GROMACS .gro file of C-alpha atoms in nm:
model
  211
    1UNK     CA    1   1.804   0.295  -0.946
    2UNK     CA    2   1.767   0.110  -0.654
    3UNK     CA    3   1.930   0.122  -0.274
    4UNK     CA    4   1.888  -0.228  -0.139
    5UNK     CA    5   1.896  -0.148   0.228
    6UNK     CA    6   2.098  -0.449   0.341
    7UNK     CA    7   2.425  -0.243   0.222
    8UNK     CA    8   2.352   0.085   0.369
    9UNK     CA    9   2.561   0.021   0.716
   10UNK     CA   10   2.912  -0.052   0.580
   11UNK     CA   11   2.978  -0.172   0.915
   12UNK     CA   12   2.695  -0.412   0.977
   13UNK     CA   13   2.872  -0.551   1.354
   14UNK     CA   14   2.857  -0.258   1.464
   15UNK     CA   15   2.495  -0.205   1.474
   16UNK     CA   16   2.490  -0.580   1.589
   17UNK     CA   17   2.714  -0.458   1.919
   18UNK     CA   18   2.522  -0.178   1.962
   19UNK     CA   19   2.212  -0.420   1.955
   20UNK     CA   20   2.366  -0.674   2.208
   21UNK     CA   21   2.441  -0.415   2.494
   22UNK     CA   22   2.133  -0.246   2.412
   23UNK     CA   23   1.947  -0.600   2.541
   24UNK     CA   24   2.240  -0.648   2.794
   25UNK     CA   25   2.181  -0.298   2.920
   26UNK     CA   26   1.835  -0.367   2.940
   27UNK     CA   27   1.845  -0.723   3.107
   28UNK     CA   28   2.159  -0.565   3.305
   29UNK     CA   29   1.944  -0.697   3.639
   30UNK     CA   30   1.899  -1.055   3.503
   31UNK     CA   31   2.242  -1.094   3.441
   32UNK     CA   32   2.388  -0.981   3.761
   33UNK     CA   33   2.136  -1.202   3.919
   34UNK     CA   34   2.246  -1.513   3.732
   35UNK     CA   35   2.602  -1.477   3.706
   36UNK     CA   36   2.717  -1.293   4.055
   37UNK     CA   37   2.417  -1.403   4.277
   38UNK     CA   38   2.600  -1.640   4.511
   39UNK     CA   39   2.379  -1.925   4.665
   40UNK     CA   40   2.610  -2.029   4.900
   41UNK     CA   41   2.701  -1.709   5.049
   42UNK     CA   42   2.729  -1.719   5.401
   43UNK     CA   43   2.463  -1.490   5.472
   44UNK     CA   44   2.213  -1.751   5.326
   45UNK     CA   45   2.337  -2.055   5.493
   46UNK     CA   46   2.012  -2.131   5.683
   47UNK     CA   47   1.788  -2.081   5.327
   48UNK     CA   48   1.737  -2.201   5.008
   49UNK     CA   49   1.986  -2.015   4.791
   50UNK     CA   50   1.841  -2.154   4.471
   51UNK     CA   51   1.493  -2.037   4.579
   52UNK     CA   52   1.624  -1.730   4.671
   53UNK     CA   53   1.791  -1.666   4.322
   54UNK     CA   54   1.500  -1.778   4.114
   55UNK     CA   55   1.295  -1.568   4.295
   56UNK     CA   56   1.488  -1.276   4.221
   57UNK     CA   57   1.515  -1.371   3.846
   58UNK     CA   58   1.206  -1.398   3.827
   59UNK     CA   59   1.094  -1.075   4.007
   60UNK     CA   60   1.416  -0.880   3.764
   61UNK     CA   61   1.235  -1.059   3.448
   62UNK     CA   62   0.934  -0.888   3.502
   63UNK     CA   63   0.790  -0.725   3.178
   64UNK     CA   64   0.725  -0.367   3.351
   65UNK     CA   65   1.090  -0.359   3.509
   66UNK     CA   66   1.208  -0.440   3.143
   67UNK     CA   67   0.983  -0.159   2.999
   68UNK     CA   68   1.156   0.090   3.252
   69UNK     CA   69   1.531  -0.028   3.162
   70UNK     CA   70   1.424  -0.018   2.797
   71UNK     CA   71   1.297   0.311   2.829
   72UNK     CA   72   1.561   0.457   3.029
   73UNK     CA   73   1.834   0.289   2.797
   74UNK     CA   74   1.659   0.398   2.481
   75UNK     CA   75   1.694   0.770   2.543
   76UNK     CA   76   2.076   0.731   2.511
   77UNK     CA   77   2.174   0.417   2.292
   78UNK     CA   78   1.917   0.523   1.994
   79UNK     CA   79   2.010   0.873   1.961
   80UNK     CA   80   2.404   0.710   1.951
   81UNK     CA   81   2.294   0.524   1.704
   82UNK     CA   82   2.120   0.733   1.496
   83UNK     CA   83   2.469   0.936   1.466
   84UNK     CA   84   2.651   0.717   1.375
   85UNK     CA   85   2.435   0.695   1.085
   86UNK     CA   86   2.482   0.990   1.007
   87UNK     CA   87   2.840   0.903   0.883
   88UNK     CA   88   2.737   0.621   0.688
   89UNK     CA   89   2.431   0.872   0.524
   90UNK     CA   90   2.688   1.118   0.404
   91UNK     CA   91   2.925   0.892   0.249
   92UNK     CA   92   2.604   0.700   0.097
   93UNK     CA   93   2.495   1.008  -0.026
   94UNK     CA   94   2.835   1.093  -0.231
   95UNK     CA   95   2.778   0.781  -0.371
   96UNK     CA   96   2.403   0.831  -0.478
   97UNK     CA   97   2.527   1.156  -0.652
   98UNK     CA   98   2.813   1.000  -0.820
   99UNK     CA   99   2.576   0.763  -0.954
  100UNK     CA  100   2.297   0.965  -1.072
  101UNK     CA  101   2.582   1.206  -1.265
  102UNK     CA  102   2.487   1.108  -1.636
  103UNK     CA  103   2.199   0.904  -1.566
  104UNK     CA  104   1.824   1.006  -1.608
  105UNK     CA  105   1.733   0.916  -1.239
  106UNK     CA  106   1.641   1.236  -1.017
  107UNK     CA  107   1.913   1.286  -0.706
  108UNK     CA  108   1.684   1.460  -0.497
  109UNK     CA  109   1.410   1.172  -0.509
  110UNK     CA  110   1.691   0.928  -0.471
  111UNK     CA  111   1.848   1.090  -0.156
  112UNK     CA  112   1.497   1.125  -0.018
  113UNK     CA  113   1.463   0.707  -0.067
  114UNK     CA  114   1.825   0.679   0.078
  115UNK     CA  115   1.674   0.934   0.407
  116UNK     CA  116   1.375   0.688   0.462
  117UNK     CA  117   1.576   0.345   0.454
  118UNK     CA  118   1.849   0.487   0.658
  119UNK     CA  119   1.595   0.619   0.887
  120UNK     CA  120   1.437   0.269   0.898
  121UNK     CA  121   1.761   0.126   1.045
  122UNK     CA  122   1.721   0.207   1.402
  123UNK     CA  123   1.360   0.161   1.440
  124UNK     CA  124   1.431  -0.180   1.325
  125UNK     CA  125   1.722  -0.211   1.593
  126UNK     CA  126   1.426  -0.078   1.823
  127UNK     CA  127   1.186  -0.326   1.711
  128UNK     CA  128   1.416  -0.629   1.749
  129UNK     CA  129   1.474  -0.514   2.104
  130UNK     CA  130   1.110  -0.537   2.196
  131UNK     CA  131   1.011  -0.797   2.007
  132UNK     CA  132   1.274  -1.027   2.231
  133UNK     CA  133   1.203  -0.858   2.569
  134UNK     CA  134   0.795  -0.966   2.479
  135UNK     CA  135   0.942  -1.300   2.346
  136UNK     CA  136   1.111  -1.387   2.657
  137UNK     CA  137   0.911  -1.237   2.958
  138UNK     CA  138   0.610  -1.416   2.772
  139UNK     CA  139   0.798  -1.766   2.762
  140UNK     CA  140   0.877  -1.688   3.138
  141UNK     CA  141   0.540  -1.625   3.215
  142UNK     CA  142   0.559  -1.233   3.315
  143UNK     CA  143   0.434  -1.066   3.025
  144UNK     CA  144   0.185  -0.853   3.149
  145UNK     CA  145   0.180  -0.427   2.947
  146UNK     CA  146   0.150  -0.188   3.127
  147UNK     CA  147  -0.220  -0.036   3.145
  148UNK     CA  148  -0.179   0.260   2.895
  149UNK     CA  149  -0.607   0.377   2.909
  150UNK     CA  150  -0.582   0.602   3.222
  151UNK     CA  151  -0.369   0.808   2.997
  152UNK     CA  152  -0.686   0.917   2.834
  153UNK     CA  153  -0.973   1.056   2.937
  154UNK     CA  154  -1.273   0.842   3.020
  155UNK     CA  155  -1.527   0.779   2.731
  156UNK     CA  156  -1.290   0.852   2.513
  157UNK     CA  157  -1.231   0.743   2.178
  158UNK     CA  158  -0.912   0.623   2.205
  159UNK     CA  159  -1.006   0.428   2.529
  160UNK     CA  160  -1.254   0.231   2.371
  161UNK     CA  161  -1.037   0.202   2.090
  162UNK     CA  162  -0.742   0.058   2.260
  163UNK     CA  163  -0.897  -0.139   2.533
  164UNK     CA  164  -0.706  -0.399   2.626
  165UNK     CA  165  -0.341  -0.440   2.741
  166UNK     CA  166  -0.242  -0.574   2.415
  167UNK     CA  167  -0.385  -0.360   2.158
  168UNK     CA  168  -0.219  -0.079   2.397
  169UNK     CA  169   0.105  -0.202   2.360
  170UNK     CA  170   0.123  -0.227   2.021
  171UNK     CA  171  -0.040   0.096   1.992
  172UNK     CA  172   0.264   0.310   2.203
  173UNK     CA  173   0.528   0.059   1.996
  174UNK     CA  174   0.424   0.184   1.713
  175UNK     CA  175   0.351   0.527   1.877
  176UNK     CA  176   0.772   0.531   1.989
  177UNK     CA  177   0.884   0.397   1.644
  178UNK     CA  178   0.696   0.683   1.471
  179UNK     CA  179   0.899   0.912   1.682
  180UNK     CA  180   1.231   0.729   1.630
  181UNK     CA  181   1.178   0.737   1.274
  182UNK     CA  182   1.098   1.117   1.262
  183UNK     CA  183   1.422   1.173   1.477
  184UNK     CA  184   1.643   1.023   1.248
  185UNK     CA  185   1.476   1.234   0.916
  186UNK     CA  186   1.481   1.485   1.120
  187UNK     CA  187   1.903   1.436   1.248
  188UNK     CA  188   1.965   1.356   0.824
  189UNK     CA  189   1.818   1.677   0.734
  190UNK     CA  190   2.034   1.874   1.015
  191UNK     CA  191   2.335   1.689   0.801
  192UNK     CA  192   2.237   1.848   0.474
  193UNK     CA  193   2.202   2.188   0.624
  194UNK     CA  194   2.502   2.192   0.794
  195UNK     CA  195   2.725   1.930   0.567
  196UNK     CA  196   2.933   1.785   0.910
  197UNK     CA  197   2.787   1.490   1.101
  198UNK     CA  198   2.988   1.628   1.414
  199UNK     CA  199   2.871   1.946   1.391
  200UNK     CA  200   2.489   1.811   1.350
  201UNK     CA  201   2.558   1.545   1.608
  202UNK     CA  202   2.628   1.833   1.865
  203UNK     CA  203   2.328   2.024   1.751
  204UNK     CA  204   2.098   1.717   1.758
  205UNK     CA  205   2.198   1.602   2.102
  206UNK     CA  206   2.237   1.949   2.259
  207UNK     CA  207   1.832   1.969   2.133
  208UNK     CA  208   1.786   1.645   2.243
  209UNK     CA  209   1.894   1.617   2.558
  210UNK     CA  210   1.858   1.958   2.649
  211UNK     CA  211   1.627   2.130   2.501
   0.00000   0.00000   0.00000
């Protein structure tokens, strides 16, 4: 039996709002810039307004102030997302055993598939995200990741091994989708235990965010 993953969010806009304001949140200085930054404010009568504002587009399209937003956003927006999964992974789940009742298909392995495509959902939403902040800021001409080797110690294997801003990048991408990933198995296995998404949620997020 299979669990195409294109109908595991019932609500599909959802995650599609949540990915909009996760960019807007992120880009939240290029948008102020472009739609509230007057030109002909009084202030700047003796100077080039336009200048001023493309210079400060510019300077708020930077690829290392994006990295910051996105990784200040991230530690909020994902986690909300990852619970609201949860509801949609409990009532896929019902279904999954409803299904299996009478058929020789194993539940267990088919909620495990269900865990890792729901799982899958957010690091995709993650992906997207990144994928259009190094999209744009390399169109714009300020692509430029950060440089992740002083994190290791010199000589070291994974210095040689990930010399270069590029092959760095990728590297702590895929680095922070592992993680995402993990948290959302992890969150879906906190469901099971406890059979309430609220109840998990508050668990999840209390370790989270506090722990």
């Amino acid at each position: 039996m299979k669990i195409p993953l294109l109908t595991l969010a019932r609500h599909k806009f959802v995650y599609v709002l949540l990915t909009l304001l996760f960019l807007a949140l992120v880009y939240r200085d290029v948008l102020m810039t472009y739609f509230f930054f007057d030109i002909h404010a009084p202030d700047l009568a003796k100077f080039d307004g336009q200048a001023i504002k493309n210079d400060l587009l510019k300077s708020a399209l930077d690829f290392r102030i994006l990295q910051f937003n996105l990784g200040f956003y991230q530690s909020f927006i994902i986690p909300i997302i990852i619970v609201l999964l949860g509801f949609q992974y409990i009532e896929l789940k019902n279904k999954v055993l409803r299904l299996s009742i009478g058929r020789e298909v194993s539940y267990q392995g088919l909620k495990r598939k269900l865990i890792l495509q729901v799982a899958s959902i957010p690091c995709l939403i993650y992906l997207v995200t990144v994928l259009i902040i190094a999209i744009l800021t390399y169109f714009f001409g300020t692509f430029s990741p950060l440089e992740w080797k002083s994190l290791f110690s010199d000589g070291s294997s994974l210095q040689r091994l990930l010399d270069g801003e590029i092959t760095s990048y990728l590297f702590f991408t895929c680095v922070l989708l592992i993680g995402i990933f993990i948290n959302t198995v992890y969150f879906l296995k906190i469901v099971d235990y406890l059979g309430n998404v609220t109840r998990s949620a508050i668990a999840y997020l209390m370790f989270l965010w506090l722990g």
